XYZ file of C-alpha atoms in Angstrom:
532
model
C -18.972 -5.467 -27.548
C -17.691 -5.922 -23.661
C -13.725 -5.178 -23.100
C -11.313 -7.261 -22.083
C -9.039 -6.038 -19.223
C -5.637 -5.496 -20.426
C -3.144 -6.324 -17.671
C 0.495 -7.531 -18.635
C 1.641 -8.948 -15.400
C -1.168 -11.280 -14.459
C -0.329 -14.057 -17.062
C -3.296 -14.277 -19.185
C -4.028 -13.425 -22.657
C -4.865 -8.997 -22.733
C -5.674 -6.778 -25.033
C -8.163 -4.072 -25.456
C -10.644 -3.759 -28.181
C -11.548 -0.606 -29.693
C -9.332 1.379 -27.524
C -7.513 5.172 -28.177
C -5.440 5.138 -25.485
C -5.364 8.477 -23.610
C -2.253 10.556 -22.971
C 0.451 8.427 -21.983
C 4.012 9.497 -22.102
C 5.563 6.848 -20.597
C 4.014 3.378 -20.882
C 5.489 0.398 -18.577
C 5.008 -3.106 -19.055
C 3.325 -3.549 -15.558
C 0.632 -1.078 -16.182
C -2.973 -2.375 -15.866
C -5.162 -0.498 -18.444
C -8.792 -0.660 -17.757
C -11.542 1.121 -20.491
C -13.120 4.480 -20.285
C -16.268 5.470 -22.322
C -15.666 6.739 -25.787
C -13.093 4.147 -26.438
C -10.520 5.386 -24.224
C -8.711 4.173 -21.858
C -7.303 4.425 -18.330
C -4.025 3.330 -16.788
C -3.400 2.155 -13.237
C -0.446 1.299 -11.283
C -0.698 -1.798 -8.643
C -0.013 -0.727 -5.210
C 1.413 -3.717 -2.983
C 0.811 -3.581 0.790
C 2.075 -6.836 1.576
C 3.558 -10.064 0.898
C 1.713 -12.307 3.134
C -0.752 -14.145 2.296
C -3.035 -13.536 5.163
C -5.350 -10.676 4.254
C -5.058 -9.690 8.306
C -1.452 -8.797 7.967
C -1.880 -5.665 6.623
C 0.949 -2.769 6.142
C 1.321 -0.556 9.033
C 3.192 2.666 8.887
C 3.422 6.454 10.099
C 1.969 8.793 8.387
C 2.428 12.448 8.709
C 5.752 14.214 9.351
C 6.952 16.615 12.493
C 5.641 19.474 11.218
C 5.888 23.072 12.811
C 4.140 24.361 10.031
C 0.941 22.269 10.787
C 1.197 19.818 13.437
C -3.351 20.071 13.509
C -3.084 18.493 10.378
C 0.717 16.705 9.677
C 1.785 15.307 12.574
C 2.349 11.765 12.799
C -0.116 9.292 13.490
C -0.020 5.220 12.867
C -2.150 4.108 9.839
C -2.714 0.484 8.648
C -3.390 0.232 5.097
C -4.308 -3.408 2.865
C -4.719 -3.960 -1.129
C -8.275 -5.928 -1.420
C -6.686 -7.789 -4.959
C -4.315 -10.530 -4.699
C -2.023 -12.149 -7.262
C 1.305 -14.440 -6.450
C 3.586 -11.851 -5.400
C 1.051 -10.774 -2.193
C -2.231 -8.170 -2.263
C -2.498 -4.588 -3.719
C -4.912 -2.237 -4.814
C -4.881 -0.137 -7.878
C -4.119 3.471 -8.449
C -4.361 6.104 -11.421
C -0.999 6.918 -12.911
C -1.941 10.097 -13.793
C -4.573 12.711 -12.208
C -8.052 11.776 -14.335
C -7.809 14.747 -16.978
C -10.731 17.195 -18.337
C -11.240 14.654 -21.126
C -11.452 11.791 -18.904
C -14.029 13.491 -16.275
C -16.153 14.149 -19.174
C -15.947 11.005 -21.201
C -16.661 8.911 -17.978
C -20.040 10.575 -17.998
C -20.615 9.738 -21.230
C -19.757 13.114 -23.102
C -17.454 11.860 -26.170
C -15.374 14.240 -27.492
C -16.360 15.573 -31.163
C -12.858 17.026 -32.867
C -9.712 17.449 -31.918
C -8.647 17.002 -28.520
C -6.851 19.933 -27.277
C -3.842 20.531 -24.814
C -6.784 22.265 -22.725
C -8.445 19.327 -22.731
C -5.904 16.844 -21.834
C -4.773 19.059 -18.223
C -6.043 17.743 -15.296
C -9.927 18.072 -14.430
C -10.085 21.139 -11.919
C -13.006 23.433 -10.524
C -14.580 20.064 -9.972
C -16.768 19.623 -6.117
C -15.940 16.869 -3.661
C -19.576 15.646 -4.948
C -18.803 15.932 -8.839
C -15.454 13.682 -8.153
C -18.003 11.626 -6.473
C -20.009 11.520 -9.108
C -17.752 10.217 -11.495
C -16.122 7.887 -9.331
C -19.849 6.028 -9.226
C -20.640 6.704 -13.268
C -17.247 4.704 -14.225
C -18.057 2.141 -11.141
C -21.056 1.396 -12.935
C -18.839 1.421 -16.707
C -16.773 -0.947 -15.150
C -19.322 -3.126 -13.691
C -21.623 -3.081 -17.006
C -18.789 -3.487 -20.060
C -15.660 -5.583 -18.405
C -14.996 -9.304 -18.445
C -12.994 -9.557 -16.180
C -10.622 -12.712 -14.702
C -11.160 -15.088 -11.881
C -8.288 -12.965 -9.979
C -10.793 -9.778 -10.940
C -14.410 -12.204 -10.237
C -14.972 -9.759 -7.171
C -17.008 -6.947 -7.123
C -14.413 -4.086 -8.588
C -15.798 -0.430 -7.994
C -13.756 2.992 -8.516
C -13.562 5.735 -6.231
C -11.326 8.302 -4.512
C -8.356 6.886 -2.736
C -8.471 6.785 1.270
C -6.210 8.646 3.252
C -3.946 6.229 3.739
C -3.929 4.365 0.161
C -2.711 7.940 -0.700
C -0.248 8.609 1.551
C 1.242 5.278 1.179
C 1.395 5.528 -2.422
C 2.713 9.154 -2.267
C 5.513 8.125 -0.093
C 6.681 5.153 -2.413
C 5.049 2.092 -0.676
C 6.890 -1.131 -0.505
C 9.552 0.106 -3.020
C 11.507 1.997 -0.869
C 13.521 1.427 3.025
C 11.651 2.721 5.851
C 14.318 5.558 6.300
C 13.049 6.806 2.792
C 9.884 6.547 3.605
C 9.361 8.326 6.528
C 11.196 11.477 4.985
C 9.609 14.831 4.104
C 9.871 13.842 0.245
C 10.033 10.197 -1.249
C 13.542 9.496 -2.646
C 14.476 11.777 -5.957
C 16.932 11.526 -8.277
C 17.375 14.917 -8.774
C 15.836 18.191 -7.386
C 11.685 19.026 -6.789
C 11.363 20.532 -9.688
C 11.724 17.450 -11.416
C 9.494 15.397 -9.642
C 6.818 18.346 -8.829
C 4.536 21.652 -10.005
C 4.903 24.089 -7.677
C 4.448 27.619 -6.932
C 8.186 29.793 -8.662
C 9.158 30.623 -11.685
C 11.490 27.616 -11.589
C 8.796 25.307 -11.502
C 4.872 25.972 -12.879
C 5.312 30.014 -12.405
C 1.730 30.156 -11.111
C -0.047 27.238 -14.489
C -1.869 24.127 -14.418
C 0.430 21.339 -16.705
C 0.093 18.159 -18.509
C 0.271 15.039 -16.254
C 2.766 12.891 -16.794
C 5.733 15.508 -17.952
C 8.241 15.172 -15.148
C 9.957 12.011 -13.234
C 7.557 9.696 -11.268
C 7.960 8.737 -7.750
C 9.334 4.872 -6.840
C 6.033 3.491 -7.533
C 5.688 4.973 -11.365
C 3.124 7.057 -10.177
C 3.183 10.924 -11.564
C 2.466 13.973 -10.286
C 1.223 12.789 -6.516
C 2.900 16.300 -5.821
C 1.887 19.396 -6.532
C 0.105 20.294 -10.703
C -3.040 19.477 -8.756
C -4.505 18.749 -4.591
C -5.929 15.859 -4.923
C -8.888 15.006 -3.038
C -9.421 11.915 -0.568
C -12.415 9.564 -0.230
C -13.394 10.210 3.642
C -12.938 13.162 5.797
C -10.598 15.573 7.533
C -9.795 14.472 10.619
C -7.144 16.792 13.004
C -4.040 15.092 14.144
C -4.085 14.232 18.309
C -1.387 13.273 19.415
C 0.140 10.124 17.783
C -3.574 9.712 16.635
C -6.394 10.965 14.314
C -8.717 13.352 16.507
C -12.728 11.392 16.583
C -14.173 14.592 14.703
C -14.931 14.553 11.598
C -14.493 17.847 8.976
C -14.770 18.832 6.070
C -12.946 17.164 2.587
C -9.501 16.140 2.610
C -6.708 17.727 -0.197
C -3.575 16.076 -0.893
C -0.380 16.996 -1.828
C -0.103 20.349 -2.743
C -0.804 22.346 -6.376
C 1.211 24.591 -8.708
C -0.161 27.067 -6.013
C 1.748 25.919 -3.537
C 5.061 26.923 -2.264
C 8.125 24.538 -2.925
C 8.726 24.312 1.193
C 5.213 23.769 2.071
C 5.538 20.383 -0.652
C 5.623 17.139 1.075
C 4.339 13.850 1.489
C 2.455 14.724 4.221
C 0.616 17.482 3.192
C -3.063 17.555 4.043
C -5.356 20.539 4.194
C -9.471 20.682 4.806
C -11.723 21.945 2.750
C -15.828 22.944 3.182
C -17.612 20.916 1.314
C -19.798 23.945 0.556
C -18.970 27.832 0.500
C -21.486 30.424 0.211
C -24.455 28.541 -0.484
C -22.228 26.403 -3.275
C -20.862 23.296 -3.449
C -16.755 24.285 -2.848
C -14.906 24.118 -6.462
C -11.245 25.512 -6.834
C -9.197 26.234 -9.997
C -5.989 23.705 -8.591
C -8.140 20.996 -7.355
C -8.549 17.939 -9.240
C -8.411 13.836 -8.531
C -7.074 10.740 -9.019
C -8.954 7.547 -8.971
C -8.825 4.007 -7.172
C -9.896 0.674 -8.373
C -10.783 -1.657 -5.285
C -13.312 -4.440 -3.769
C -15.015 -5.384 -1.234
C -13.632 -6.690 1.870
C -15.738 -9.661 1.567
C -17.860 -11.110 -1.280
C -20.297 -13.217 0.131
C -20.952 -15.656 3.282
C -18.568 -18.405 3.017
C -15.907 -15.598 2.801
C -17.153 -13.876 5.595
C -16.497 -17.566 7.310
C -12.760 -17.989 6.214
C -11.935 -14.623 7.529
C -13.413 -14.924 10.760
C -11.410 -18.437 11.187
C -8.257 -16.129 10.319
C -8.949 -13.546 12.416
C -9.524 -16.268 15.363
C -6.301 -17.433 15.183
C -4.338 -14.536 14.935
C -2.442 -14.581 18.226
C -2.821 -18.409 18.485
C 0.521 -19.633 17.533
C 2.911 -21.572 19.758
C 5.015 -20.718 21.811
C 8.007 -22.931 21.830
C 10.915 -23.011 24.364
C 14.829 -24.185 23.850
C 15.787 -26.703 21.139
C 13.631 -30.139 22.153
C 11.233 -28.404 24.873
C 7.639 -29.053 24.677
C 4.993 -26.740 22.982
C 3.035 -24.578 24.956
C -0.004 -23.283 22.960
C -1.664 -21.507 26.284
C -4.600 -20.028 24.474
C -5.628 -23.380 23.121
C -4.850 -24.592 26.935
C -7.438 -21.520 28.006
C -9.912 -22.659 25.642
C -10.290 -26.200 27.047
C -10.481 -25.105 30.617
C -13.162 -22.812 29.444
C -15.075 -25.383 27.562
C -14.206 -27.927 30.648
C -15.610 -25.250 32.730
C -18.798 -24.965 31.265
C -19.444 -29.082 30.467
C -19.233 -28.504 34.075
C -22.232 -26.707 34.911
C -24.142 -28.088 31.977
C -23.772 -31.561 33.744
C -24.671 -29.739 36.666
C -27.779 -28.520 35.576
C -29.087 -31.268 34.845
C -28.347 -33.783 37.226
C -30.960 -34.104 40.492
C -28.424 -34.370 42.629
C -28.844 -33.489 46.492
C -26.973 -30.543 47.803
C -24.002 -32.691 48.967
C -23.483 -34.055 45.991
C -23.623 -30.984 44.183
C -20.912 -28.959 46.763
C -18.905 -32.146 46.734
C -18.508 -31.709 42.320
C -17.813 -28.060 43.068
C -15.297 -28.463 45.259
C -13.786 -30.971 43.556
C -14.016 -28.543 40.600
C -12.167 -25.726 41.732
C -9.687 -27.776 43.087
C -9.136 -28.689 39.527
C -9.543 -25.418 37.909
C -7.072 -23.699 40.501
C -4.557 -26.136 39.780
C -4.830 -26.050 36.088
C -4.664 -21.984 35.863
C -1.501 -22.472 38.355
C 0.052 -24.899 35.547
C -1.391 -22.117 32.905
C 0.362 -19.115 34.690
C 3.781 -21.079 35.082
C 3.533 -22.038 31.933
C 2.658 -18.311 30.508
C 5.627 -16.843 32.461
C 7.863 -18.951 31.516
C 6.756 -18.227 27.471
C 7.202 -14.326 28.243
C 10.681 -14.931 29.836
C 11.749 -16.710 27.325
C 10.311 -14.122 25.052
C 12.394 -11.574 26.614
C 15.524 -13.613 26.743
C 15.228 -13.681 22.381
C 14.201 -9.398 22.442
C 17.240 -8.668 24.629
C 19.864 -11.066 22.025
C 17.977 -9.354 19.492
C 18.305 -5.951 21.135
C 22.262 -6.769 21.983
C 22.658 -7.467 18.202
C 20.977 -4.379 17.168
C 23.594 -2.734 19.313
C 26.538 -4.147 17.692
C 25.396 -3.838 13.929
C 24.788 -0.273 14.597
C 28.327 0.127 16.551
C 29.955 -1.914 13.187
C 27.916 0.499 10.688
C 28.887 3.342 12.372
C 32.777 2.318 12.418
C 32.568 1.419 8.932
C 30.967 5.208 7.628
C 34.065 6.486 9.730
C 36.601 4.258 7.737
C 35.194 4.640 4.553
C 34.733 8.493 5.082
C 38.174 8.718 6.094
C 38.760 6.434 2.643
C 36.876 9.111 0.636
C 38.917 12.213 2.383
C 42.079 10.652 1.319
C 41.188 10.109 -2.327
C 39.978 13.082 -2.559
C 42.690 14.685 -1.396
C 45.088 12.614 -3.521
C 42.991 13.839 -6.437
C 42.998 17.298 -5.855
C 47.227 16.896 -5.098
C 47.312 14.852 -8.205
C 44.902 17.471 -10.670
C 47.435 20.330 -10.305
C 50.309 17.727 -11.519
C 47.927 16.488 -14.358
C 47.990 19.789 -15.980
C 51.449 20.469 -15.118
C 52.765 17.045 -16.878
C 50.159 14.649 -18.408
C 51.684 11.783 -17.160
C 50.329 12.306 -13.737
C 47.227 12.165 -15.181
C 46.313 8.213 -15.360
C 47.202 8.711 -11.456
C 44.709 11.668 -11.392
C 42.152 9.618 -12.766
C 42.719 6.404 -10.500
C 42.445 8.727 -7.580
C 39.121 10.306 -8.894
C 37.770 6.937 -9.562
C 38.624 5.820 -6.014
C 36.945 8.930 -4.520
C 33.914 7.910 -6.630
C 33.590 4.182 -5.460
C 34.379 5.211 -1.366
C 31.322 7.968 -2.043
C 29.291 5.297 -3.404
C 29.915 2.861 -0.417
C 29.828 5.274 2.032
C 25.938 6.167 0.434
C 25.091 2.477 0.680
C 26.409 2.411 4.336
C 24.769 5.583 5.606
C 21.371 4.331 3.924
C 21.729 0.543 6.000
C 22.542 2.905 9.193
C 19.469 4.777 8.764
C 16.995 1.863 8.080
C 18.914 -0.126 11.293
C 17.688 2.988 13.506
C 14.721 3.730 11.997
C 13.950 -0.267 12.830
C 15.302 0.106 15.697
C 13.314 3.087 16.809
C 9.887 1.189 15.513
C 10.364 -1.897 17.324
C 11.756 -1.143 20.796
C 11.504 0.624 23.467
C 14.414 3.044 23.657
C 15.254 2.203 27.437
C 15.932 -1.281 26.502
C 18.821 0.072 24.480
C 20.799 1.553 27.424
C 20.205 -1.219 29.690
C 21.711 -3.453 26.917
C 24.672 -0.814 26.762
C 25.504 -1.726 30.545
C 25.334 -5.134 30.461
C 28.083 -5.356 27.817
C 29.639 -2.094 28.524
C 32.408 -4.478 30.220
C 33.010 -7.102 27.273
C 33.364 -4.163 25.207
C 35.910 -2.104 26.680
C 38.630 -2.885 24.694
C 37.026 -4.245 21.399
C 37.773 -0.698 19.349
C 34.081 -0.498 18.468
C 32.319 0.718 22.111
C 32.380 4.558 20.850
C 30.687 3.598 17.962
C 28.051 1.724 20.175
C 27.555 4.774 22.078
C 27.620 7.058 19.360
C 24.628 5.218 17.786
C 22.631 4.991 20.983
C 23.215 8.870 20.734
C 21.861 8.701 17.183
C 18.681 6.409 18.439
C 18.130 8.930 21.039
C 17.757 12.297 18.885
C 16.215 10.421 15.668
C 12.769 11.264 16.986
C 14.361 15.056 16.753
C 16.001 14.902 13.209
C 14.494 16.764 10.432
C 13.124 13.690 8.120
C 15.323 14.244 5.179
C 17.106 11.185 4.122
C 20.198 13.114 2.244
C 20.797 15.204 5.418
C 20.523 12.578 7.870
C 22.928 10.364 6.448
C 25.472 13.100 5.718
C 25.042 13.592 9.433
C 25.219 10.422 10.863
C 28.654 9.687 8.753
C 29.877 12.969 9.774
C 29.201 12.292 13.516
C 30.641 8.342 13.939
C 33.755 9.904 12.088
C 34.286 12.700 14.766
C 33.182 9.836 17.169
C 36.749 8.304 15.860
C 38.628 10.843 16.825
């Protein structure tokens, strides 16, 4: 009997048939659960790239972190990254929530298990090659393909394999479910310390032993363990980091994310190491190296797909370019393409008209004349689409400016809020347990302390997406030319200082160590002194 894919979110009718789930401590409604051999079953998170509904608009981000540690392999470099499945809320592509365990490697290759399961059996799959995660990858591709009915949103050609460099990364560092600022920091956003997101290397953590998936917190995306317990290795391979870019050689296999092995400073996001894909005459196998599987598709299905997105790819970069309220379009690449095609109706009627010489200089002539008159029209019309395009990325660079300079006044007020609660509470505690009385005034102090910490948080975490936006967008220059041409109005508005102190911030971001917590203690800390 063929299963039915169970997936909550999609709308239609799921279940699966037959199924004994597999370890799963903490079930969410939004899983998709797909079948294993044996009667067992596999659960998968969906990771969104993007809203849009053009499949071209795919998510671009930085991967990597500053890293003096390992800037050959760490450093940042851009990376563009697209889900091939689609549903209303925009595309994704699926990912394990858990690292495939010993029972799952050997059930997808058809080896059910006889007794009892054992705690042995449910750890992660490890001493496994590059070629034996492969391998199994392609034996539950074929599962899938063979024993699935799947739904029209699933009617492409779904395969399984090791996740791509990026799909990891992106997923590691929490995706589309967390602010930029959080996402380009050394660790995706924790509530709490490592050692509750993470196996590591310490006594406070896995003291040197492989563990269960799925026992501490998972990251924003509800995926578990994409640090540390295991490496996890990556479909394609190494490639050294060159400056803002991968390097064009190609290594060995990529690891992922660090293992219990590993030490808790070493664990981040953008941890990547290379690997031989033999050693010794032997296919390379280690002891904390395991996977974690992707479902995905093709890019394209069949010919008439092929056709739709080469008409979307054509007219990306197309669009309109519109001037004041009530001006006239200007679409100059459609304008381009009918002097082109003009152009060549031209020597096509050319060609084949007999035409004497005169006649054929006096069409040419006339021609050019034409032509050099239209491209004039084309360039005035092309400069005045990039002025105007300026004009809108200086107001929008002017209003980046003064949303920065107001964020950066408001930490200082509500820092100097905080302060004074705090220090009302702490006057107010030694009077509580003096006379209880005071203490209702104790308490309404704490409490006040409390809600100026929380808003101060929620400020500092807008500052740091505004720059981190900022600093992705435009070029840094543009900011202090901006500064002087308003420098003048805003003399006396109470709020230049703050202006300048962000430029300051926008200057040295590049510089800052990428941790979130720090950074926003920091920037709060400096706009206050900036009050002073």
């Amino acid at each position: 009997m063929k299963f039915l894919l169970y997936v909550v979110l999609l709308g239609f009718s799921c279940e699966v048939l037959s199924a004994v789930p597999s370890e799963d401590p903490h079930p969410q409604a939004d899983d998709v659960i797909l079948p294993l051999p044996c009667n067992d079953v596999m659960v998968f998170r969906k990771i969104r790239t993007a809203s849009a509904k053009e499949r071209f608009k795919d998510a671009r981000f930085t991967s990597g972190i500053r890293s003096s540690e390992s800037p050959f392999a760490q450093d940042p470099s851009l990376s563009f990254v697209q889900g091939g499945f689609k549903d209303q809320d925009g595309y994704y592509y699926l990912m394990g929530k858990y690292e495939v365990s010993a029972v799952q490697h050997l059930e997808i290759q058809g080896k059910c298990p006889t007794g009892k399961i054992s705690v042995k059996d449910k750890l992660p799959a490890v001493s496994l090659s590059w070629f034996d995660a492969m391998q199994s990858a392609r034996e539950y591709s074929l599962f899938l393909q063979q024993n699935v009915e799947v739904s029209k949103l699933f009617s492409r050609q779904i395969f399984a394999r090791l996740p791509s460099d990026a799909q990891w990364e992106f997923a590691a560092r929490g995706g589309l479910k967390v602010s930029r600022l959080e996402f380009e920091g050394k660790l995706p956003p924790m509530d709490g310390e490592l050692a509750e997101y993470a196996w590591y290397q310490g006594p406070q953590s896995a003291a040197g032993h492989l563990n269960l998936p799925g026992r501490l917190k998972p990251n924003p995306l509800g995926l578990y363990d994409m640090l540390g317990n295991v490496q996890e290795m990556i479909f394609e391979p190494f490639h050294a980091v060159r400056t803002g870019r991968l390097h064009g050689q190609s290594g060995g296999f990529c690891v992922r994310g660090g293992s219990y092995l590993t030490n808790k400073d070493s664990v981040t996001s953008a941890l990547r190491i290379e690997k031989p894909y033999f050693l010794k005459g032997n296919e390379l196998q280690a002891k904390d190296t395991g996977y974690r599987l992707v479902i995905d598709t093709v890019v394209a299905k069949d010919g008439s797909e092929v056709k739709e997105l080469n008409a979307e790819l054509a007219s990306l970069g197309t669009a309109d370019t519109t001037g004041k309220a009530g001006g006239e379009s200007k679409n100059t690449v459609a304008r381009l393409d009918g002097i082109i095609k003009e152009q060549q109706n031209n020597a096509k009627k050319l060609s084949d008209e007999k035409n004497s010489l005169e006649k054929i200089n006096s069409t040419l002539s006339k021609s050019n004349q034409e032509l050099s008159l239209q491209l004039q029209q084309l360039r005035d019309e092309m400069v005045t689409a990039n002025s105007e395009r300026d004009e809108m990325r200086d107001v929008a660079v002017a209003a980046n400016l003064r949303l920065g300079g107001f964020l950066c006044r408001s930490m200082s007020d509500e820092l100097s809020t905080k302060l004074y609660f705090e220090k009302t509470a702490e006057v107010l505690k030694d009077r509580c347990d003096k006379n209880s009385a005071m203490c209702p005034s104790f308490k309404a102090a704490e409490k006040s302390a409390e809600n100026s910490k929380k808003a101060l948080s929620m400020l500092s975490s807008y500052y740091g997406d505004t720059l981190s936006e900022a600093v992705a967008t435009y070029d840094l220059k543009l900011f202090d030319k901006s500064l002087r041409d308003t420098k003048p109005q805003l003399e006396h508005s109470g709020v230049l200082a703050f202006i300048e102190k962000y430029v300051t911030h926008l200057k040295s971001y590049a510089q800052r160590p990428q941790d979130p917590e720090k950074n926003r203690k920091f920037w709060s800390g400096e706009c206050h002194v900036g009050k002073k």
